[in-house]
Coordinates of C-alpha atoms in Angstrom, one line a residue:
X270 CA 29.7 -4.1 -8.5
X271 CA 31.5 -4.2 -11.9
X272 CA 34.2 -2.6 -10.3
X273 CA 36.5 -6.0 -10.1
X274 CA 35.7 -6.5 -13.8
X275 CA 37.3 -2.6 -15.0
X276 CA 39.2 -0.5 -12.7
X277 CA 39.2 3.6 -13.8
X278 CA 43.1 3.6 -14.3
X279 CA 43.7 1.3 -17.1
X280 CA 40.2 1.2 -18.7
X281 CA 40.2 -0.6 -22.3
X282 CA 38.5 2.4 -25.0
X283 CA 35.4 0.9 -26.0
X284 CA 34.0 1.5 -29.2
X285 CA 31.3 4.5 -29.0
X286 CA 28.6 3.4 -30.1
X287 CA 27.1 5.2 -34.0
X288 CA 25.3 7.9 -34.2
X289 CA 25.9 8.6 -30.2
X290 CA 27.5 11.9 -29.9
X291 CA 29.5 11.0 -27.0
X292 CA 32.2 10.8 -26.2
X293 CA 34.4 7.6 -24.5
X294 CA 36.5 8.3 -21.3
X295 CA 39.1 7.6 -22.9
X296 CA 39.7 9.9 -26.1
X297 CA 42.9 11.6 -25.0
X298 CA 44.9 9.1 -26.1
X299 CA 46.3 8.4 -22.5
X300 CA 45.1 5.8 -21.0
X301 CA 46.1 6.4 -17.5
X302 CA 43.2 8.5 -17.1
X303 CA 41.6 9.3 -13.7
X304 CA 38.1 8.9 -14.9
X305 CA 37.0 11.6 -12.1
X306 CA 38.9 14.0 -13.2
X307 CA 39.5 13.3 -17.3
X308 CA 35.3 12.7 -17.3
X309 CA 33.4 14.6 -14.7
X310 CA 34.8 17.5 -13.3
X311 CA 33.3 16.9 -10.3
X312 CA 31.3 14.0 -8.4
X313 CA 29.6 14.6 -4.9
X314 CA 27.6 12.0 -3.0
X315 CA 24.8 13.9 0.0
X316 CA 23.8 11.7 2.0
X317 CA 20.3 12.5 3.9
X318 CA 19.9 10.8 6.9
X319 CA 18.7 11.0 10.8
X320 CA 15.1 11.5 8.8
X321 CA 12.9 9.2 6.6
X322 CA 14.0 8.9 3.6
X323 CA 17.4 7.9 4.0
X324 CA 18.8 8.7 0.6
X325 CA 21.7 10.1 -0.9
X326 CA 22.3 12.3 -4.0
X327 CA 25.7 11.6 -6.7
X328 CA 25.9 15.6 -8.9
X329 CA 28.1 15.2 -11.0
X330 CA 29.7 17.2 -14.0
X331 CA 31.1 16.1 -17.1
X332 CA 32.5 18.9 -19.8
X333 CA 30.3 16.5 -22.6
X334 CA 27.6 14.4 -22.9
X335 CA 27.3 11.2 -21.8
X336 CA 25.3 7.7 -21.0
X337 CA 25.6 6.7 -17.7
X338 CA 23.6 5.0 -14.6
X339 CA 24.9 4.8 -11.0
X340 CA 25.5 1.0 -9.8
X341 CA 25.1 1.5 -5.3
X342 CA 25.2 -2.3 -3.5
X343 CA 26.1 -3.2 0.4
X344 CA 27.5 -6.7 1.2
X345 CA 25.1 -6.9 4.3
X346 CA 22.6 -9.9 4.5
X347 CA 20.3 -9.9 1.9
X348 CA 21.0 -6.6 0.4
X349 CA 20.8 -6.0 -3.2
X350 CA 22.8 -4.2 -6.0
X351 CA 20.0 -0.9 -7.0
X352 CA 21.3 0.9 -10.5
X353 CA 20.1 3.4 -12.1
X354 CA 18.7 3.2 -16.2
X355 CA 20.5 4.8 -18.4
X356 CA 20.0 8.0 -19.0
X357 CA 21.7 10.7 -21.6
X358 CA 23.9 13.2 -19.6
X359 CA 24.1 16.9 -21.5
X360 CA 28.1 18.2 -20.5
X361 CA 28.6 21.7 -18.9
X362 CA 25.3 20.8 -16.4
X363 CA 25.9 19.8 -12.8
X364 CA 23.7 16.6 -12.5
X365 CA 22.0 15.9 -8.8
X366 CA 21.4 11.8 -8.8
X367 CA 19.2 10.7 -6.2
X368 CA 19.3 7.3 -5.0
X369 CA 16.5 5.7 -3.0
X370 CA 15.8 2.0 -1.0
X371 CA 18.7 2.5 1.8
X372 CA 19.2 0.6 5.0
X373 CA 20.9 2.5 7.8
X374 CA 23.6 2.2 9.3
X375 CA 24.9 0.2 6.3
X376 CA 28.0 1.1 4.3
X377 CA 26.9 1.6 0.6
X378 CA 29.7 2.2 -2.8
X379 CA 28.6 4.1 -5.6
X380 CA 29.8 3.3 -9.0
X381 CA 29.1 6.0 -11.6
X382 CA 29.1 4.2 -14.9
X383 CA 29.7 5.0 -18.3
X384 CA 29.2 2.8 -21.7
X385 CA 28.6 5.3 -24.9
X386 CA 26.1 2.2 -26.2
X387 CA 23.9 2.2 -22.4
X388 CA 25.1 -1.1 -22.3
X389 CA 23.8 -3.0 -25.7
X390 CA 27.7 -3.6 -26.4
X391 CA 30.1 -6.3 -24.5
X392 CA 31.9 -4.9 -21.8
X393 CA 31.4 -1.7 -22.8
X394 CA 31.0 -0.8 -19.2
X395 CA 33.7 1.6 -17.7
X396 CA 33.1 2.2 -13.8
X397 CA 34.2 5.8 -14.5
X398 CA 34.0 7.4 -10.8
X399 CA 33.4 5.2 -7.6
X400 CA 32.5 6.8 -4.5
X401 CA 31.9 5.3 -0.2
X402 CA 29.0 6.5 2.4
X403 CA 27.6 5.0 5.3
X404 CA 24.0 5.5 6.5
X405 CA 22.8 7.1 9.5
X406 CA 20.0 6.5 11.5
X407 CA 16.4 7.1 9.9
X408 CA 15.5 8.9 13.3
X409 CA 13.3 6.4 14.4
X410 CA 15.2 3.5 16.5
X411 CA 13.0 1.2 15.7
X412 CA 12.9 1.3 12.4
X413 CA 16.6 1.3 12.6
X414 CA 16.3 -2.6 13.8
X415 CA 18.0 -5.2 11.4
X416 CA 16.3 -6.8 10.5
X417 CA 12.7 -5.1 11.2
X418 CA 10.6 -8.2 9.7
X419 CA 11.1 -12.0 10.5
X420 CA 11.8 -13.3 6.6
X421 CA 11.1 -17.6 6.3
X422 CA 12.4 -18.6 2.6
X423 CA 13.6 -15.9 -0.2
X424 CA 10.7 -13.7 -1.1
X425 CA 10.1 -12.1 -4.9
X426 CA 8.8 -8.4 -3.8
X427 CA 11.0 -5.6 -5.0
X428 CA 9.8 -3.2 -1.5
X429 CA 7.2 -4.2 -0.1
X430 CA 4.8 -0.6 1.5
X431 CA 2.2 -0.7 4.7
X432 CA 0.9 1.5 7.4
X433 CA 2.7 2.5 10.7
X434 CA 2.5 4.6 13.3
X435 CA 4.1 4.5 16.8
X436 CA 7.1 6.8 18.4
X437 CA 6.5 9.4 16.9
X438 CA 6.1 8.0 13.3
X439 CA 3.1 8.9 11.3
X440 CA 3.2 7.5 7.9
X441 CA 4.4 4.4 6.1
X442 CA 7.9 1.7 5.8
X443 CA 9.5 0.0 2.4
X444 CA 10.7 -3.5 3.5
X445 CA 13.1 -4.9 1.4
X446 CA 12.6 -8.9 0.9
X447 CA 14.9 -9.1 4.5
X448 CA 13.4 -7.6 6.2
X449 CA 15.4 -4.5 6.6
X450 CA 13.4 -0.2 6.3
X451 CA 14.7 1.4 3.1
X452 CA 12.4 3.6 2.8
X453 CA 9.8 5.5 4.9
X454 CA 7.2 8.1 4.6
X455 CA 6.2 10.1 8.0
X456 CA 3.8 13.0 8.1
X457 CA 2.6 14.2 10.7
X458 CA -0.6 13.4 14.2
X459 CA -2.1 15.9 12.5
X460 CA -2.7 14.4 9.0
X461 CA -3.1 11.1 9.5
X462 CA -4.8 11.0 12.7
X463 CA -8.2 11.2 12.8
X464 CA -9.7 14.0 13.9
X465 CA -13.0 12.8 14.4
X466 CA -12.6 8.9 16.4
X467 CA -12.9 6.9 13.5
X468 CA -11.5 3.8 13.1
X469 CA -7.5 4.0 11.4
X470 CA -7.5 3.7 8.2
X471 CA -4.6 4.5 5.8
X472 CA -3.4 3.5 2.1
X473 CA -0.8 4.3 -0.3
X474 CA -0.3 4.0 -4.2
X475 CA 2.1 4.0 -6.5
X476 CA 1.2 6.0 -9.5
X477 CA 2.9 4.0 -12.3
X478 CA 3.9 7.2 -15.1
X479 CA 6.2 8.8 -12.4
X480 CA 6.7 6.9 -9.4
X481 CA 5.0 9.0 -7.0
X482 CA 2.7 7.8 -4.6
X483 CA -1.0 8.5 -3.3
X484 CA -1.4 8.8 0.0
X485 CA -4.9 8.4 2.3
X486 CA -5.3 9.8 5.4
X487 CA -7.8 11.0 8.6
X488 CA -6.8 14.0 9.4
X489 CA -6.5 17.3 8.0
X490 CA -4.7 16.1 4.9
X491 CA -6.7 13.2 3.9
X492 CA -5.4 13.0 -0.2
X493 CA -2.5 14.1 -1.1
X494 CA 0.2 13.5 -3.4
X495 CA 4.2 13.0 -2.6
X496 CA 7.5 12.2 -4.6
X497 CA 10.1 10.2 -3.7
X498 CA 11.4 12.4 -0.7
X499 CA 8.3 12.7 0.9
X500 CA 7.8 16.3 -0.4
X501 CA 4.6 17.2 -1.1
X502 CA 3.3 17.7 -4.8
X503 CA 0.4 19.9 -5.6
X504 CA -2.4 20.7 -2.9
X505 CA -4.0 17.9 -0.8
X506 CA -7.8 17.3 -0.9
X507 CA -8.3 18.4 3.0
X508 CA -12.1 18.5 3.5
X509 CA -14.6 21.4 4.6
X510 CA -14.2 21.2 7.7
X511 CA -11.3 19.6 9.5
X512 CA -13.7 17.7 11.2
X513 CA -16.1 16.9 8.7
X514 CA -18.4 13.8 9.8
X515 CA -17.8 13.5 5.4
X516 CA -14.5 12.6 6.0
X517 CA -12.3 9.7 3.6
X518 CA -11.9 6.3 4.6
X519 CA -10.6 3.6 3.9
X520 CA -9.3 3.3 -0.2
X521 CA -6.2 5.1 -2.6
X522 CA -6.8 3.0 -5.7
X523 CA -5.2 4.3 -9.1
X524 CA -7.2 4.8 -12.4
X525 CA -5.3 4.5 -15.0
X526 CA -7.7 3.4 -17.2
X527 CA -8.7 6.6 -18.9
X528 CA -6.0 9.7 -20.4
X529 CA -5.8 11.4 -17.0
X530 CA -5.1 9.5 -14.6
X531 CA -7.2 10.3 -11.1
X532 CA -7.6 8.2 -7.5
X533 CA -10.7 6.3 -5.6
X534 CA -11.4 6.9 -2.8
X535 CA -15.0 5.8 -0.3
X536 CA -16.3 9.2 1.6
X537 CA -18.5 8.3 4.4
X538 CA -21.5 9.8 4.6
X539 CA -23.9 9.9 7.8
X540 CA -28.0 10.2 6.9
X541 CA -30.9 10.5 9.4
X542 CA -34.0 7.5 9.1
X543 CA -36.7 6.6 10.7
X544 CA -37.3 3.5 11.9
X545 CA -33.3 2.9 12.7
X546 CA -32.1 2.0 16.1
X547 CA -30.0 4.8 16.0
X548 CA -30.5 8.1 15.2
X549 CA -27.6 8.0 12.2
X550 CA -26.3 6.0 9.9
X551 CA -23.1 5.4 8.8
X552 CA -22.5 4.7 4.7
X553 CA -20.3 5.8 1.7
X554 CA -20.3 6.9 -2.1
X555 CA -17.2 5.9 -3.7
X556 CA -15.5 9.0 -5.1
X557 CA -12.3 9.9 -7.4
X558 CA -9.6 12.6 -6.4
X559 CA -8.0 14.5 -9.6
X560 CA -4.8 15.3 -8.5
X561 CA -3.9 17.6 -10.8
X562 CA -6.7 20.2 -10.3
X563 CA -7.8 19.8 -6.9
X564 CA -11.5 18.4 -7.2
X565 CA -13.6 15.5 -5.7
X566 CA -16.6 14.1 -7.9
X567 CA -18.8 12.0 -6.7
X568 CA -19.7 8.6 -8.8
X569 CA -21.5 6.0 -6.8
X570 CA -23.9 6.1 -2.5
X571 CA -24.0 3.0 -0.9
X572 CA -27.7 4.2 0.4
X573 CA -28.8 4.1 -3.5
X574 CA -29.3 0.7 -3.2
X575 CA -28.7 -0.5 0.3
X576 CA -31.7 0.6 3.4
X577 CA -30.5 0.4 6.5
X578 CA -34.0 0.1 7.7
X579 CA -34.5 -3.1 5.5
X580 CA -30.9 -4.4 5.8
X581 CA -29.6 -5.7 9.5
X582 CA -26.0 -5.9 9.0
X583 CA -23.8 -6.7 11.0
X584 CA -21.4 -4.2 13.3
X585 CA -18.1 -4.0 13.2
X586 CA -16.8 -4.9 16.8
X587 CA -13.9 -1.9 16.1
X588 CA -16.6 1.0 15.6
X589 CA -17.1 3.4 18.4
X590 CA -20.9 3.7 17.9
X591 CA -20.8 7.3 17.2
X592 CA -18.2 10.7 15.5
X593 CA -17.5 14.1 16.9
X594 CA -17.7 15.7 14.0
X595 CA -19.4 18.2 12.2
X596 CA -21.8 18.3 9.9
X597 CA -22.7 19.6 6.0
X598 CA -24.6 21.8 7.7
X599 CA -21.0 23.2 10.1
X600 CA -22.7 21.8 13.0
X601 CA -20.3 19.6 15.4
X602 CA -21.7 17.2 18.1
X603 CA -21.7 13.6 18.9
X604 CA -23.2 11.8 16.6
X605 CA -24.3 8.1 17.7
X606 CA -24.8 6.1 14.8
X607 CA -24.6 2.4 13.6
X608 CA -22.0 1.3 11.3
X609 CA -24.6 -0.3 8.3
X610 CA -22.4 -0.8 5.4
X611 CA -19.0 0.0 6.2
X612 CA -17.5 0.5 2.5
X613 CA -13.9 -1.1 2.7
X614 CA -12.4 -1.2 -1.0
X615 CA -13.0 0.0 -4.6
X616 CA -11.3 -0.1 -7.7
X617 CA -11.9 -0.4 -11.2
X618 CA -13.3 -3.4 -13.1
X619 CA -12.9 -4.9 -17.1
X620 CA -15.9 -4.5 -17.4
X621 CA -16.7 0.1 -17.7
X622 CA -17.2 -1.0 -13.6
X623 CA -16.6 0.1 -10.4
X624 CA -16.4 -2.5 -7.8
X625 CA -17.2 -1.6 -4.1
X626 CA -16.8 -3.6 -1.3
X627 CA -19.5 -3.5 1.6
X628 CA -17.2 -5.5 4.6
X629 CA -20.5 -5.0 7.3
X630 CA -23.1 -6.3 5.0
X631 CA -20.2 -9.8 3.0
X632 CA -21.1 -8.0 -0.3
X633 CA -19.8 -6.8 -3.8
X634 CA -21.0 -4.4 -5.9
X635 CA -20.1 -4.2 -9.9
X636 CA -21.4 -0.3 -10.7
X637 CA -21.1 0.8 -14.4
X638 CA -18.6 3.8 -15.0
X639 CA -21.2 5.7 -17.1
X640 CA -23.3 6.6 -13.6
X641 CA -26.2 3.7 -14.8
X642 CA -26.4 2.0 -12.1
X643 CA -25.4 -2.0 -10.3
X644 CA -24.2 -3.7 -12.8
X645 CA -24.5 -6.8 -10.3
X646 CA -24.1 -7.8 -6.6
X647 CA -22.4 -10.9 -4.4
X648 CA -23.6 -11.1 -1.3
X649 CA -23.3 -14.2 1.3
X650 CA -25.3 -12.8 4.3
X651 CA -28.8 -13.9 4.9
X652 CA -29.4 -9.9 5.8
X653 CA -32.1 -8.5 2.6
X654 CA -30.0 -8.2 0.0
X655 CA -30.7 -9.8 -3.1
X656 CA -27.4 -11.5 -4.8
X657 CA -27.4 -12.0 -8.6
X658 CA -25.0 -15.0 -8.4
X659 CA -25.0 -18.1 -7.0
X660 CA -22.4 -20.5 -4.9
X661 CA -21.0 -23.4 -6.4
X662 CA -20.4 -24.7 -3.0
X663 CA -22.3 -23.3 -0.2
X664 CA -19.1 -23.5 1.8
X665 CA -16.9 -21.3 -0.5
X666 CA -18.9 -17.9 0.3
X667 CA -16.8 -15.0 1.8
X668 CA -18.3 -12.9 4.7
X669 CA -16.5 -9.9 5.7
X670 CA -14.0 -9.2 3.0
X671 CA -11.2 -6.9 2.0
X672 CA -10.2 -5.7 -1.4
X673 CA -11.7 -6.8 -4.0
X674 CA -10.3 -6.8 -7.2
X675 CA -10.8 -7.4 -10.9
X676 CA -8.6 -9.5 -13.0
X677 CA -8.1 -9.1 -16.6
X678 CA -10.0 -12.6 -16.9
X679 CA -12.6 -11.1 -14.8
X680 CA -12.4 -13.5 -12.1
X681 CA -12.4 -11.3 -8.7
X682 CA -9.9 -11.8 -5.4
X683 CA -10.2 -10.3 -2.0
X684 CA -9.1 -11.4 1.6
X685 CA -12.6 -13.5 3.2
X686 CA -12.1 -12.3 6.9
X687 CA -14.7 -14.6 8.1
X688 CA -16.2 -12.4 10.8
X689 CA -19.2 -13.9 10.5
X690 CA -18.6 -17.1 9.1
X691 CA -21.7 -19.6 10.0
X692 CA -19.5 -21.7 11.7
X693 CA -17.3 -18.7 13.9
X694 CA -19.9 -16.2 14.1
X695 CA -19.0 -13.9 17.1
X696 CA -21.2 -12.2 20.0
X697 CA -20.2 -8.6 19.4
X698 CA -20.1 -7.9 23.6
X699 CA -18.0 -10.6 24.1
X700 CA -15.5 -9.6 20.8
X701 CA -15.7 -5.7 22.9
X702 CA -14.9 -7.1 26.3
X703 CA -12.4 -10.1 26.2
X704 CA -10.7 -8.4 22.6
X705 CA -10.6 -5.3 22.4
X706 CA -10.4 -3.8 26.2
X707 CA -14.0 -2.0 25.4
X708 CA -16.9 -2.5 28.0
X709 CA -20.4 -4.1 26.3
X710 CA -21.8 -0.6 27.6
X711 CA -19.6 0.6 24.8
X712 CA -18.0 3.0 28.0
X713 CA -14.4 2.0 28.3
X714 CA -11.6 3.4 25.2
X715 CA -10.8 1.5 22.2
X716 CA -7.3 -0.5 23.8
X717 CA -6.0 -2.7 20.7
X718 CA -3.2 -4.0 23.6
X719 CA -5.1 -5.7 26.0
X720 CA -4.4 -8.1 28.0
X721 CA -6.6 -10.3 26.6
X722 CA -6.5 -12.7 23.7
X723 CA -8.4 -14.2 21.0
X724 CA -9.2 -17.3 22.8
X725 CA -13.0 -18.2 24.2
X726 CA -14.7 -14.8 22.1
X727 CA -16.8 -17.1 20.8
X728 CA -18.4 -20.1 20.9
X729 CA -16.2 -21.9 17.6
X730 CA -13.1 -18.9 18.5
X731 CA -10.7 -21.6 17.5
X732 CA -12.2 -22.7 14.1
X733 CA -11.8 -18.6 13.4
X734 CA -10.5 -18.1 9.1
X735 CA -9.0 -16.4 7.1
X736 CA -8.0 -17.0 3.9
X737 CA -7.3 -14.9 0.5
X738 CA -9.7 -16.4 -2.3
X739 CA -10.5 -15.9 -6.3
X740 CA -13.4 -16.2 -7.7
X741 CA -14.6 -17.8 -11.6
X742 CA -18.0 -15.9 -12.4
X743 CA -19.6 -16.9 -14.6
X744 CA -22.4 -14.7 -16.5
X745 CA -23.9 -17.1 -18.8
X746 CA -25.3 -19.3 -15.5
X747 CA -25.3 -16.3 -13.6
X748 CA -22.8 -19.3 -10.8
X749 CA -19.2 -18.3 -8.5
X750 CA -17.3 -20.2 -8.1
X751 CA -14.1 -20.5 -5.7
X752 CA -10.4 -20.9 -8.4
X753 CA -8.0 -20.4 -5.8
X754 CA -7.8 -20.1 -1.7
X755 CA -4.7 -19.5 1.1
X756 CA -5.7 -20.9 3.8
X757 CA -2.9 -20.5 6.0
X758 CA -3.9 -22.9 9.5
X759 CA -4.4 -21.4 12.4
X760 CA -4.5 -17.3 10.7
X761 CA -7.6 -15.1 11.3
X762 CA -7.0 -11.0 11.4
X763 CA -10.3 -9.2 12.3
X764 CA -9.0 -6.5 10.4
X765 CA -7.7 -5.7 7.2
X766 CA -6.0 -7.8 4.3
X767 CA -4.8 -6.9 1.0
X768 CA -3.8 -9.6 -2.3
X769 CA -0.6 -8.2 -4.8
X770 CA 0.4 -9.4 -8.3
X771 CA 4.2 -10.2 -7.8
X772 CA 6.1 -10.1 -11.3
X773 CA 7.0 -13.7 -11.1
X774 CA 3.2 -14.8 -11.8
X775 CA 3.4 -15.3 -7.8
X776 CA 0.6 -13.2 -5.1
X777 CA 2.2 -11.3 -2.3
X778 CA -1.6 -12.7 0.6
X779 CA -1.2 -9.9 3.7
X780 CA -3.3 -10.2 6.9
X781 CA -2.7 -7.3 9.1
X782 CA -3.9 -7.9 12.2
X783 CA -2.4 -11.2 13.9
X784 CA -2.6 -10.8 17.8
X785 CA 1.2 -13.7 18.7
X786 CA 1.6 -16.0 22.2
X787 CA 3.6 -12.8 23.7
X788 CA 1.0 -10.4 23.3
X789 CA 2.2 -8.6 20.5
X790 CA 0.9 -7.6 17.6
X791 CA 2.0 -8.7 13.9
X792 CA 1.2 -8.7 10.4
X793 CA 2.2 -12.0 8.5
X794 CA 3.0 -11.3 4.5
X795 CA 3.3 -14.6 2.1
X796 CA 4.5 -15.0 -1.4
X797 CA 2.0 -17.9 -2.2
X798 CA 2.2 -19.6 -5.7
X799 CA -0.6 -20.5 -8.4
X800 CA -1.2 -23.7 -6.4
X801 CA -1.7 -21.8 -3.3
X802 CA 1.0 -22.9 -1.6
X803 CA 3.4 -20.4 0.5
X804 CA 6.8 -20.0 -1.0
X805 CA 8.5 -17.7 1.9
X806 CA 6.4 -15.2 4.1
X807 CA 7.4 -12.9 6.5
X808 CA 6.4 -11.0 10.0
X809 CA 6.3 -7.8 10.0
X810 CA 5.6 -6.5 13.6
X811 CA 3.0 -3.3 14.1
X812 CA 4.9 -0.2 15.7
X813 CA 3.7 1.3 18.3
X814 CA 1.8 -2.2 19.3
X815 CA -0.4 -0.2 21.8
X816 CA -1.9 2.8 19.5
X817 CA -5.2 3.3 18.3
X818 CA -3.7 4.3 14.8
X819 CA -0.5 1.7 14.4
X820 CA -3.6 -0.6 13.4
X821 CA -2.2 -1.7 10.1
X822 CA -4.8 -2.5 7.0
X823 CA -2.8 -3.7 4.1
X824 CA 0.4 -4.1 2.4
X825 CA 1.5 -3.3 -1.6
X826 CA 4.4 -4.1 -4.3
X827 CA 6.2 -1.8 -5.7
X828 CA 9.4 -3.1 -8.1
X829 CA 10.9 0.3 -7.7
X830 CA 10.8 3.6 -5.4
X831 CA 11.7 6.3 -7.2
X832 CA 12.9 4.9 -11.0
X833 CA 16.0 2.1 -9.7
X834 CA 15.7 -1.4 -10.2
X835 CA 17.4 -4.7 -9.3
X836 CA 20.7 -4.5 -11.3
X837 CA 21.0 -5.9 -14.0
X838 CA 24.3 -6.0 -16.6
X839 CA 23.1 -4.6 -20.2
X840 CA 19.7 -5.3 -19.5
X841 CA 17.9 -1.6 -19.4

């Protein structure tokens, strides 16, 4: 903190900035003020722990309006000094200021900083009050670990958000760069877990205008807006039936391209086609949620451009082959179906378009926002889909990708999982039996904690690999070229993955499904530079390690949880 620079008992008399209307703490002429009593009528702190997220509320009242910010710090390993932004607090009111990004079982010092110039005039910041607090447990012993993740190097993010479940926790955690849990959102199992036996896919995104969160779950409440305290804002979107076949899946993307912020997601759609191996076929629709009035609109259906009678797609070995759900007509049944397209990401692009990723067909589609149709298609598995682009190098093709995003320059980035990469194609029955503990006939339940490892799953399993990629799209030559990649040795993530841009120019790459020699499940997260080299990394354990719904799929870096930032003297 900065308490050693300014002491409340002998603070200098800083000159108020012209026109602020604020009063300096020593305006009484007494240089020996007790700032707590002479600047503020009261300064109290309440610590909220025993549940997540751990945070503190500082309540203060001043007789006069003042510009203030709070600086709070701990002195444990890698503990950042954090600060709220400068703000004018009116007089004769009690103000409640919430402080987030706090670890469990940690001592913090909170300093109330006063500055007539909001730190713009040198040496006019005064510590007007100091308080000391100690936090307790998150309420989930595993999340109290010190630290929760294992770190190598110095990571450049502020807070890393990812999904976790286990130990009666269902939701999302936030990690600081030292690997400690500093935030979490715990929703109910009723909201978190799928009611239809669907593959686990949860996601979180932050609204930039107010640092609230859009959260995708698979139970009763499937799209919900929360504040940093975990309180629901407005109505949640719920399907027509609690066990609806038309459930949301995989994606929550904040669309800021219009004057009304909305949320993109993907919705299951089940159709019956003659001449298909199963009676029903599972596809997805791109949908948009208006969280202000809780309405959902359709933007695009994958069945408009892909026909399961002409396209033979790869079947994700994790898909159970059936869903127990209620149709749009209100009929509850066990519907046998194929996971035809497995659309797993959606986002806005750089040309008034949406990008939709189909993992099962190794296809990326660009959809015009004006509903005029498909702008272009990139597909790599030769299964009946026409690709508009030709790869400059056939060896650079992607397979069974996740998290496709388009950059402002038109390039696309993604996680190339590589399940059906020609040198690493896998036998579905062997994968079911050896990896998930699921019998080839599909009768046994999915079991991600099966004793068997990935060893020997396929003839070429030793050469399996996943990577993060960036491709250049040449719209004149209609070619696609790999221009950046990160492919760490020995990494194959059978599911999931994400790639995120950091403010320091590096990228944060998540490979979420890694099995280590001791049988534990981890997410490997790497900070990668522009040359494709790892500069730091962390290994984040799964929470339950044997739970169907403890299957993380992505990670997100945020600069702030609720407006706080890393402390930098007089810069904001």
